[in-house]
């Protein structure tokens, strides 16, 4: 172990009897919330206890719960999507939140409905186990259905490793499902944890599987990123392995920072599960269990260096990885609009602003999606940019589906400005306990103000990624965006400039403590200078990395 002392949370995990106590005792009591110890165990079951700050009465908190799915690759059958839609209306706040890790979240659930809600989710053959907590979370994958023979294979592989890496304890089934196994995965339910042990991992652990050239999953921001290689028959033959990425940081702690992953090597498919388990084992045994702000694997690799980490992995495996294979340049593919599948059917990517599927005013996205799924039975895919793909659509259904969207006030992707399509925001206030500033609720106004400037400067066709978070933990991956707005304090943000939409470069801090109403005012001179001085076909972030953000024009104080 890397630390002799342990944080309080480590003791809670170790004493929980494989994720049971004290949750198992408190789930059925009459309280409207769980104890501090129980809420830490609750996370492993896919649920966060939250407090709606808009509804606080003095010191009395308004307790609600958020449930998150474990849906590898973001895939839902028509029946599953309709079940989630029903549950969101019956037990939650009537919305569905698509996350930046291809899961869905249901918000606003009260404690007495929690067990019923989780059971209904499982009855639709979806689990929430391992969606949160210090464990391997939802496994991401290229979201598109099969286009050229490769996408389906990556999806199958993400399903397999997700099941392999599920916790083995049967606590989830005992507490929420009365001991009945409903989820249809391949996990073996036991009372031990061969992979995780009694204390599980020091911190959350994220895995994604990508295709060469397609970095829609933000590969380099993951603890483990895998890039699949294929043989001439389009079967997976092996993977490039990237390790040590992560977004979270703390404004006042310089020893915390976002980090892009390192190239570890190449491994054949028959050995990749052993390599994944070996990497997880190193983090389990040597990750920091004393200071949670230093507990992600990125800090272990930063402290050790990649060579030491690789040597430790070699000792555990008994063999070395091959050299990292050359890759084509990565691009960010949103998969929006109509695209053809390998079977002759089509899929349609719909832009979901800030990931929130809801009915509001004239925009009735939630009702439109429900009607389309009911009438035409497409599969639903949730993407890493919190959008939705509707798949397996015959040619003759394309026009009536478009008509339904328009009848319900939903714009198709070619009708939406690039600034909106390439933007992301986390939920933040009022429900996220970590949020110190607004994000999802204010991003629509911020991005439209920015789009107005882009149109004025005739830059509206640029693919400019803009991401906002309500705290520095980086759930919307703001540190790889062209422009990142990161919550600093109430209604104030740090502006980051110069990432890359393809997720292969970190941005840099440009200005701190900027009031929300001044964000676009601060960014405008950068856009003006870019337009005036750019090279042919040079992107915004390439330009500012070339000339240096420290030489950027500043607005008058």
Coordinates of C-alpha atoms in Angstrom, one line a residue:
X1 CA 0.0 0.0 0.0
X2 CA 1.2 3.5 -0.8
X3 CA 0.0 5.0 2.6
X4 CA 0.2 3.7 6.1
X5 CA -2.7 5.8 7.3
X6 CA -6.1 5.6 5.7
X7 CA -8.8 8.2 5.2
X8 CA -12.1 7.8 7.0
X9 CA -13.8 6.7 3.8
X10 CA -11.4 3.8 3.5
X11 CA -12.5 2.6 6.9
X12 CA -16.1 2.9 5.9
X13 CA -15.6 0.8 2.8
X14 CA -13.6 -1.8 4.6
X15 CA -16.1 -2.1 7.4
X16 CA -19.2 -2.2 5.1
X17 CA -19.0 -6.0 4.7
X18 CA -18.7 -5.8 0.9
X19 CA -21.0 -2.8 0.4
X20 CA -23.8 -3.7 2.9
X21 CA -23.6 -1.8 6.1
X22 CA -24.9 0.5 7.3
X23 CA -26.9 0.9 4.1
X24 CA -28.7 -2.4 4.6
X25 CA -30.1 -1.2 8.0
X26 CA -31.0 2.3 7.0
X27 CA -32.7 1.6 3.6
X28 CA -36.0 0.7 5.3
X29 CA -36.2 3.2 8.1
X30 CA -38.5 6.3 8.2
X31 CA -35.7 8.9 7.8
X32 CA -35.7 11.0 4.6
X33 CA -32.0 10.6 4.2
X34 CA -29.1 8.3 5.0
X35 CA -26.2 8.7 7.5
X36 CA -22.8 10.0 6.4
X37 CA -21.4 6.5 6.4
X38 CA -24.3 5.0 4.5
X39 CA -24.2 7.6 1.7
X40 CA -20.6 6.6 0.9
X41 CA -21.7 2.9 0.5
X42 CA -24.8 4.1 -1.4
X43 CA -22.6 5.4 -4.2
X44 CA -21.3 2.0 -5.1
X45 CA -25.0 1.0 -5.7
X46 CA -25.3 3.8 -8.3
X47 CA -27.0 6.4 -6.2
X48 CA -26.0 9.8 -4.8
X49 CA -27.9 11.5 -1.9
X50 CA -28.4 15.1 -2.9
X51 CA -29.8 18.3 -1.4
X52 CA -31.9 20.6 -3.6
X53 CA -30.4 23.9 -2.6
X54 CA -33.3 25.8 -4.3
X55 CA -35.7 24.2 -1.8
X56 CA -33.8 24.5 1.4
X57 CA -35.7 25.9 4.4
X58 CA -33.1 27.6 6.6
X59 CA -30.9 24.8 7.8
X60 CA -33.4 22.1 6.8
X61 CA -32.2 20.3 3.7
X62 CA -34.5 19.0 1.0
X63 CA -33.1 15.5 0.4
X64 CA -33.4 13.9 -2.9
X65 CA -31.6 11.1 -4.8
X66 CA -29.9 10.7 -8.1
X67 CA -29.7 7.3 -9.7
X68 CA -27.2 6.5 -12.5
X69 CA -27.2 3.6 -14.8
X70 CA -24.3 1.3 -15.8
X71 CA -24.9 1.0 -19.5
X72 CA -21.7 0.1 -21.3
X73 CA -21.4 2.0 -24.6
X74 CA -24.7 3.8 -23.8
X75 CA -26.9 1.2 -25.4
X76 CA -30.6 0.8 -24.6
X77 CA -33.2 -1.4 -26.3
X78 CA -36.6 0.3 -27.2
X79 CA -38.2 -1.4 -24.3
X80 CA -35.5 -0.3 -21.9
X81 CA -35.7 3.3 -23.0
X82 CA -39.5 3.4 -22.6
X83 CA -39.1 1.9 -19.1
X84 CA -36.6 4.6 -18.1
X85 CA -39.0 7.2 -19.5
X86 CA -41.9 5.8 -17.4
X87 CA -39.7 5.6 -14.3
X88 CA -38.6 9.2 -14.7
X89 CA -42.2 10.3 -14.7
X90 CA -43.4 8.1 -11.9
X91 CA -40.5 8.4 -9.4
X92 CA -38.2 11.2 -10.6
X93 CA -38.5 14.8 -11.7
X94 CA -39.8 13.9 -15.2
X95 CA -36.5 14.4 -17.0
X96 CA -33.7 12.0 -18.2
X97 CA -30.1 13.3 -18.0
X98 CA -27.7 11.8 -20.5
X99 CA -24.3 11.9 -19.0
X100 CA -20.9 12.4 -20.6
X101 CA -20.1 8.8 -19.8
X102 CA -22.9 7.3 -21.8
X103 CA -25.2 6.6 -18.8
X104 CA -28.5 8.1 -17.9
X105 CA -29.3 9.8 -14.6
X106 CA -32.7 10.2 -12.9
X107 CA -33.0 13.1 -10.5
X108 CA -35.4 14.1 -7.7
X109 CA -36.2 10.7 -6.3
X110 CA -37.2 10.6 -2.6
X111 CA -35.9 8.0 -0.2
X112 CA -39.1 6.0 0.3
X113 CA -39.2 5.4 -3.5
X114 CA -35.5 4.6 -3.9
X115 CA -35.8 0.8 -3.6
X116 CA -38.9 0.6 -5.8
X117 CA -37.1 2.7 -8.5
X118 CA -33.9 0.6 -8.5
X119 CA -36.0 -2.5 -8.7
X120 CA -38.0 -1.2 -11.7
X121 CA -34.7 -0.3 -13.4
X122 CA -33.4 -3.8 -12.9
X123 CA -36.6 -5.3 -14.2
X124 CA -35.9 -3.6 -17.5
X125 CA -32.5 -5.5 -17.4
X126 CA -30.4 -2.4 -16.5
X127 CA -28.2 -2.3 -13.5
X128 CA -27.0 0.7 -11.4
X129 CA -24.4 -1.4 -9.6
X130 CA -20.9 0.2 -10.0
X131 CA -22.2 3.3 -11.7
X132 CA -20.6 5.4 -8.9
X133 CA -18.1 4.9 -6.1
X134 CA -14.5 3.8 -5.9
X135 CA -14.7 1.2 -8.6
X136 CA -14.6 0.7 -12.4
X137 CA -17.5 2.8 -13.5
X138 CA -19.5 2.7 -16.8
X139 CA -17.3 1.4 -19.6
X140 CA -17.5 3.8 -22.6
X141 CA -17.3 2.8 -26.2
X142 CA -17.6 4.4 -29.6
X143 CA -21.4 5.0 -29.6
X144 CA -22.3 4.4 -33.3
X145 CA -24.0 1.3 -34.4
X146 CA -22.2 -0.8 -36.9
X147 CA -21.0 1.2 -39.9
X148 CA -18.1 -0.7 -41.3
X149 CA -17.9 -3.9 -39.3
X150 CA -15.9 -2.6 -36.4
X151 CA -18.3 -0.6 -34.2
X152 CA -20.4 -3.7 -33.2
X153 CA -17.2 -5.5 -32.2
X154 CA -16.1 -2.7 -29.9
X155 CA -19.6 -2.5 -28.3
X156 CA -19.5 -6.3 -27.7
X157 CA -16.1 -6.0 -26.1
X158 CA -17.2 -3.1 -23.8
X159 CA -20.1 -5.2 -22.7
X160 CA -17.8 -8.1 -21.9
X161 CA -15.3 -6.2 -19.8
X162 CA -18.0 -4.2 -18.0
X163 CA -19.5 -7.5 -16.8
X164 CA -16.1 -8.9 -15.9
X165 CA -15.3 -5.8 -13.8
X166 CA -18.6 -5.6 -11.9
X167 CA -18.2 -6.0 -8.1
X168 CA -18.8 -9.6 -7.1
X169 CA -20.7 -8.9 -3.9
X170 CA -24.3 -9.8 -3.7
X171 CA -25.1 -6.9 -1.4
X172 CA -26.8 -5.0 -4.3
X173 CA -29.3 -7.8 -4.9
X174 CA -29.9 -8.4 -1.2
X175 CA -30.7 -4.7 -0.4
X176 CA -32.6 -3.6 -3.5
X177 CA -33.9 -6.8 -5.2
X178 CA -34.6 -8.9 -2.1
X179 CA -31.9 -11.3 -3.1
X180 CA -33.2 -11.9 -6.6
X181 CA -30.8 -11.5 -9.5
X182 CA -32.6 -9.6 -12.2
X183 CA -29.9 -7.9 -14.3
X184 CA -28.9 -10.2 -17.2
X185 CA -25.1 -9.7 -17.1
X186 CA -22.5 -12.4 -16.7
X187 CA -21.2 -11.4 -13.3
X188 CA -20.7 -14.1 -10.7
X189 CA -22.3 -13.0 -7.4
X190 CA -20.4 -14.0 -4.3
X191 CA -19.5 -12.7 -0.9
X192 CA -15.9 -11.9 -1.8
X193 CA -14.2 -9.5 -4.1
X194 CA -11.3 -11.2 -6.0
X195 CA -10.5 -8.1 -8.0
X196 CA -11.4 -5.3 -5.6
X197 CA -10.8 -6.8 -2.1
X198 CA -12.6 -5.4 1.0
X199 CA -11.6 -1.8 0.4
X200 CA -12.3 -1.6 -3.3
X201 CA -10.2 1.0 -5.2
X202 CA -8.8 4.2 -3.7
X203 CA -10.9 6.3 -6.1
X204 CA -13.2 6.1 -9.1
X205 CA -11.8 4.3 -12.2
X206 CA -12.7 5.0 -15.8
X207 CA -12.3 2.9 -18.9
X208 CA -13.1 3.7 -22.5
X209 CA -12.7 1.8 -25.8
X210 CA -12.1 3.7 -29.0
X211 CA -11.6 3.1 -32.7
X212 CA -8.5 4.4 -34.5
X213 CA -9.1 8.0 -35.6
X214 CA -12.4 8.3 -33.6
X215 CA -11.9 9.9 -30.1
X216 CA -15.6 10.5 -29.3
X217 CA -14.9 8.8 -25.9
X218 CA -12.1 11.2 -25.0
X219 CA -9.7 8.4 -24.7
X220 CA -6.8 10.3 -23.0
X221 CA -9.0 11.5 -20.1
X222 CA -9.6 7.9 -18.9
X223 CA -7.7 5.8 -16.3
X224 CA -7.4 3.2 -19.1
X225 CA -8.1 4.0 -22.7
X226 CA -8.1 1.2 -25.3
X227 CA -7.8 1.6 -29.1
X228 CA -9.0 -1.5 -31.0
X229 CA -7.1 -2.8 -33.9
X230 CA -8.7 -5.2 -36.5
X231 CA -7.5 -8.0 -38.8
X232 CA -8.6 -8.3 -42.4
X233 CA -11.9 -10.0 -41.3
X234 CA -12.8 -7.1 -39.1
X235 CA -12.2 -9.1 -35.9
X236 CA -10.4 -7.4 -33.0
X237 CA -6.8 -8.5 -32.9
X238 CA -5.5 -6.3 -30.1
X239 CA -5.4 -2.9 -28.4
X240 CA -3.2 0.1 -27.9
X241 CA -3.3 0.8 -24.1
X242 CA -3.3 4.4 -22.7
X243 CA -3.1 4.9 -18.9
X244 CA -3.2 7.7 -16.4
X245 CA -5.7 10.2 -17.7
X246 CA -8.1 12.2 -15.5
X247 CA -9.8 15.6 -15.4
X248 CA -10.4 16.5 -11.7
X249 CA -8.4 19.2 -9.9
X250 CA -8.8 21.6 -7.0
X251 CA -8.5 25.4 -7.5
X252 CA -6.5 26.0 -4.4
X253 CA -4.3 22.8 -4.5
X254 CA -1.6 23.0 -7.2
X255 CA -0.7 19.4 -6.5
X256 CA -4.0 18.4 -8.2
X257 CA -4.3 18.8 -11.9
X258 CA -5.9 17.4 -15.1
X259 CA -3.7 14.9 -16.9
X260 CA -3.8 13.2 -20.3
X261 CA -3.0 9.5 -20.4
X262 CA 0.4 8.0 -21.4
X263 CA 1.0 5.4 -24.2
X264 CA 1.7 2.2 -22.3
X265 CA 1.9 -0.3 -25.2
X266 CA 0.0 -2.8 -27.4
X267 CA -1.5 -6.1 -26.3
X268 CA -3.3 -8.8 -28.2
X269 CA -7.0 -9.4 -27.5
X270 CA -6.5 -12.7 -25.7
X271 CA -4.4 -11.0 -23.1
X272 CA -6.2 -7.7 -22.7
X273 CA -8.4 -8.7 -19.8
X274 CA -5.3 -9.8 -17.8
X275 CA -3.7 -6.4 -18.6
X276 CA -6.7 -4.5 -17.5
X277 CA -6.9 -6.4 -14.2
X278 CA -3.2 -6.0 -13.7
X279 CA -3.5 -2.2 -14.1
X280 CA -6.4 -2.1 -11.7
X281 CA -4.5 -4.2 -9.3
X282 CA -1.6 -1.8 -9.2
X283 CA -3.9 1.1 -8.5
X284 CA -5.7 -1.0 -5.8
X285 CA -2.4 -1.8 -4.1
X286 CA -0.5 1.4 -4.5
X287 CA -3.0 4.2 -5.0
X288 CA -3.2 6.8 -2.3
X289 CA -5.7 5.8 0.3
X290 CA -4.8 8.6 2.7
X291 CA -5.6 11.7 0.6
X292 CA -8.6 11.3 -1.7
X293 CA -7.5 14.4 -3.7
X294 CA -4.4 12.4 -4.7
X295 CA -6.1 9.0 -5.1
X296 CA -6.7 8.8 -8.8
X297 CA -4.3 6.6 -10.8
X298 CA -3.0 9.6 -12.7
X299 CA -1.2 10.8 -9.6
X300 CA 0.4 7.3 -9.0
X301 CA 1.7 7.3 -12.5
X302 CA 2.8 11.0 -12.2
X303 CA 4.7 10.2 -9.0
X304 CA 6.2 6.9 -10.2
X305 CA 6.8 7.7 -13.8
X306 CA 5.6 5.5 -16.6
X307 CA 8.7 3.2 -16.6
X308 CA 8.2 2.1 -13.0
X309 CA 4.5 1.6 -13.6
X310 CA 5.2 -0.5 -16.7
X311 CA 7.8 -2.6 -14.8
X312 CA 5.3 -3.3 -12.0
X313 CA 2.8 -4.4 -14.6
X314 CA 5.3 -6.7 -16.3
X315 CA 6.2 -8.3 -13.0
X316 CA 2.5 -9.1 -12.4
X317 CA 1.8 -10.4 -15.9
X318 CA 5.1 -12.2 -16.5
X319 CA 5.5 -10.6 -19.9
X320 CA 5.9 -7.2 -21.5
X321 CA 3.5 -5.3 -23.7
X322 CA 4.5 -4.7 -27.3
X323 CA 5.4 -1.3 -28.6
X324 CA 2.5 1.2 -28.9
X325 CA 1.3 1.1 -32.5
X326 CA 1.0 4.1 -34.8
X327 CA -2.4 5.7 -35.0
X328 CA -4.1 8.0 -37.4
X329 CA -4.9 11.5 -36.1
X330 CA -7.9 11.5 -33.7
X331 CA -11.0 13.5 -34.5
X332 CA -14.1 14.2 -32.4
X333 CA -17.1 12.6 -34.1
X334 CA -20.5 13.6 -32.8
X335 CA -22.4 11.2 -35.1
X336 CA -25.2 13.8 -35.5
X337 CA -27.6 13.7 -38.4
X338 CA -28.4 10.7 -40.6
X339 CA -25.8 8.1 -41.2
X340 CA -26.0 4.7 -42.9
X341 CA -25.4 1.4 -41.0
X342 CA -23.7 -1.6 -42.5
X343 CA -27.0 -3.5 -42.7
X344 CA -28.6 -0.9 -44.9
X345 CA -30.6 0.8 -42.2
X346 CA -30.0 4.3 -40.9
X347 CA -29.3 5.9 -37.6
X348 CA -30.1 9.5 -36.6
X349 CA -28.0 11.5 -34.1
X350 CA -30.0 14.1 -32.2
X351 CA -28.3 17.0 -30.3
X352 CA -29.5 17.1 -26.7
X353 CA -28.5 20.4 -25.3
X354 CA -26.7 19.8 -22.0
X355 CA -27.9 16.2 -22.0
X356 CA -31.3 17.0 -20.5
X357 CA -34.2 15.1 -22.1
X358 CA -37.2 17.1 -21.1
X359 CA -40.3 18.9 -22.2
X360 CA -40.1 22.6 -21.7
X361 CA -42.2 25.2 -23.5
X362 CA -42.5 24.6 -27.2
X363 CA -39.5 22.2 -27.1
X364 CA -40.9 18.7 -26.3
X365 CA -37.9 16.5 -26.8
X366 CA -39.0 13.9 -24.2
X367 CA -42.4 13.4 -25.8
X368 CA -40.9 13.3 -29.3
X369 CA -38.4 10.6 -28.4
X370 CA -41.1 8.6 -26.6
X371 CA -43.4 8.7 -29.6
X372 CA -40.7 7.8 -32.0
X373 CA -39.4 4.9 -29.9
X374 CA -43.0 3.6 -29.4
X375 CA -44.0 3.9 -33.1
X376 CA -40.7 2.9 -34.8
X377 CA -38.8 0.9 -32.2
X378 CA -35.3 2.2 -32.8
X379 CA -32.5 1.3 -30.4
X380 CA -31.3 4.2 -28.4
X381 CA -27.6 5.0 -27.9
X382 CA -26.3 7.6 -25.4
X383 CA -23.1 9.3 -26.6
X384 CA -20.1 10.8 -24.7
X385 CA -21.2 14.3 -25.8
X386 CA -24.5 13.7 -24.0
X387 CA -26.5 13.3 -27.2
X388 CA -28.8 10.5 -28.4
X389 CA -28.6 8.2 -31.4
X390 CA -31.7 6.4 -32.7
X391 CA -30.6 3.3 -34.6
X392 CA -31.8 0.5 -36.9
X393 CA -34.2 2.8 -38.9
X394 CA -35.4 1.7 -42.3
X395 CA -35.3 4.2 -45.1
X396 CA -39.1 4.6 -45.2
X397 CA -39.1 5.8 -41.6
X398 CA -36.7 8.7 -42.0
X399 CA -39.2 11.3 -43.2
X400 CA -42.0 10.5 -40.6
X401 CA -39.4 10.6 -37.8
X402 CA -38.2 14.0 -39.0
X403 CA -41.8 15.2 -39.1
X404 CA -42.4 14.1 -35.5
X405 CA -39.4 16.0 -34.3
X406 CA -40.5 19.1 -36.0
X407 CA -44.1 18.7 -34.7
X408 CA -42.7 18.6 -31.2
X409 CA -40.4 21.6 -31.7
X410 CA -37.1 19.7 -31.9
X411 CA -34.5 21.0 -34.3
X412 CA -32.5 18.5 -36.4
X413 CA -28.7 18.8 -36.2
X414 CA -28.3 20.8 -39.4
X415 CA -30.7 23.4 -38.0
X416 CA -28.6 23.9 -34.8
X417 CA -25.5 26.2 -34.6
X418 CA -22.1 24.5 -34.2
X419 CA -21.5 26.4 -30.9
X420 CA -24.5 24.6 -29.4
X421 CA -23.7 21.2 -30.9
X422 CA -20.1 21.2 -29.7
X423 CA -21.0 22.5 -26.2
X424 CA -21.4 20.5 -22.9
X425 CA -22.3 21.3 -19.4
X426 CA -22.6 19.3 -16.1
X427 CA -25.8 19.4 -14.0
X428 CA -24.2 21.5 -11.2
X429 CA -26.7 23.6 -9.1
X430 CA -29.1 23.1 -7.4
X431 CA -28.6 19.3 -6.9
X432 CA -24.9 18.4 -7.2
X433 CA -23.2 18.6 -3.8
X434 CA -19.9 19.6 -5.3
X435 CA -21.2 22.5 -7.4
X436 CA -20.0 26.0 -6.4
X437 CA -21.4 27.7 -9.5
X438 CA -24.1 27.3 -12.1
X439 CA -23.6 25.2 -15.3
X440 CA -26.5 23.4 -17.0
X441 CA -29.0 26.1 -16.1
X442 CA -26.9 29.0 -17.4
X443 CA -25.1 27.4 -20.3
X444 CA -28.0 28.0 -22.8
X445 CA -27.7 31.7 -22.4
X446 CA -23.9 31.7 -22.3
X447 CA -23.6 29.6 -25.5
X448 CA -26.1 31.7 -27.4
X449 CA -24.3 34.9 -26.5
X450 CA -21.1 33.3 -27.7
X451 CA -22.8 32.1 -30.9
X452 CA -23.9 35.7 -31.5
X453 CA -20.3 36.9 -31.4
X454 CA -19.2 34.0 -33.7
X455 CA -21.9 35.0 -36.2
X456 CA -20.9 38.6 -36.0
X457 CA -17.2 37.6 -36.7
X458 CA -18.3 35.1 -39.4
X459 CA -16.8 32.3 -37.4
X460 CA -20.0 30.4 -36.9
X461 CA -18.8 27.4 -39.0
X462 CA -15.8 26.8 -36.7
X463 CA -16.1 23.5 -34.7
X464 CA -15.4 25.2 -31.4
X465 CA -15.8 23.0 -28.3
X466 CA -17.1 25.0 -25.3
X467 CA -17.6 23.2 -22.0
X468 CA -18.8 24.4 -18.6
X469 CA -18.7 22.8 -15.2
X470 CA -19.9 24.1 -11.8
X471 CA -16.8 22.9 -10.0
X472 CA -13.2 21.9 -10.9
X473 CA -13.9 18.1 -10.9
X474 CA -14.4 18.3 -14.7
X475 CA -17.3 16.0 -15.4
X476 CA -17.9 17.7 -18.8
X477 CA -14.2 17.3 -19.5
X478 CA -13.6 21.1 -19.8
X479 CA -9.8 20.9 -19.7
X480 CA -9.6 19.4 -23.2
X481 CA -12.0 21.9 -24.7
X482 CA -11.2 24.9 -26.9
X483 CA -12.8 27.0 -24.3
X484 CA -13.5 25.8 -20.8
X485 CA -15.6 27.7 -18.2
X486 CA -14.9 26.1 -14.7
X487 CA -16.8 27.2 -11.6
X488 CA -14.6 29.0 -9.2
X489 CA -17.1 30.5 -6.7
X490 CA -20.7 31.6 -6.8
X491 CA -21.3 33.1 -10.3
X492 CA -17.5 33.3 -11.1
X493 CA -15.5 31.1 -13.3
X494 CA -11.9 30.3 -14.5
X495 CA -11.5 30.5 -18.2
X496 CA -9.3 27.9 -19.9
X497 CA -8.2 28.2 -23.5
X498 CA -6.5 26.1 -26.1
X499 CA -7.5 22.4 -25.7
X500 CA -8.5 20.4 -28.7
X501 CA -12.0 18.9 -29.6
X502 CA -10.2 15.7 -30.4
X503 CA -9.2 15.3 -26.8
X504 CA -5.5 15.1 -27.4
X505 CA -4.3 18.4 -25.7
X506 CA -5.0 20.1 -22.4
X507 CA -6.0 23.8 -22.4
X508 CA -4.4 26.4 -20.2
X509 CA -5.7 28.8 -17.6
X510 CA -6.4 32.2 -19.2
X511 CA -8.2 34.2 -16.6
X512 CA -9.5 33.5 -13.1
X513 CA -12.5 34.7 -11.1
X514 CA -14.5 36.0 -14.1
X515 CA -18.1 36.9 -13.4
X516 CA -20.6 34.9 -15.5
X517 CA -22.0 38.0 -17.2
X518 CA -18.4 38.8 -18.4
X519 CA -17.4 35.4 -19.8
X520 CA -18.2 36.2 -23.4
X521 CA -16.8 39.7 -23.1
X522 CA -13.5 38.2 -22.0
X523 CA -13.4 35.6 -24.8
X524 CA -14.3 38.0 -27.6
X525 CA -10.9 39.6 -28.1
X526 CA -9.4 36.1 -28.5
X527 CA -11.9 35.3 -31.2
X528 CA -11.2 38.7 -32.9
X529 CA -7.4 38.2 -32.9
X530 CA -7.8 34.7 -34.1
X531 CA -9.9 35.8 -37.1
X532 CA -7.4 38.5 -38.0
X533 CA -4.2 36.6 -37.6
X534 CA -4.9 32.9 -38.2
X535 CA -3.3 30.8 -40.9
X536 CA -5.3 29.1 -43.5
X537 CA -7.5 26.3 -42.0
X538 CA -5.9 26.9 -38.6
X539 CA -8.2 26.1 -35.7
X540 CA -8.8 28.4 -32.7
X541 CA -6.8 26.3 -30.3
X542 CA -4.0 25.6 -32.7
X543 CA -3.7 29.3 -33.3
X544 CA -3.5 30.1 -29.6
X545 CA -1.0 27.3 -28.9
X546 CA 1.1 28.6 -31.7
X547 CA 1.3 32.2 -30.6
X548 CA 0.9 31.6 -26.9
X549 CA -2.1 32.4 -24.7
X550 CA 0.2 34.6 -22.6
X551 CA 0.4 37.0 -25.6
X552 CA -3.3 37.2 -26.0
X553 CA -5.2 40.6 -26.0
X554 CA -6.8 41.6 -22.8
X555 CA -10.0 43.6 -22.3
X556 CA -9.6 46.8 -20.2
X557 CA -9.9 46.3 -16.5

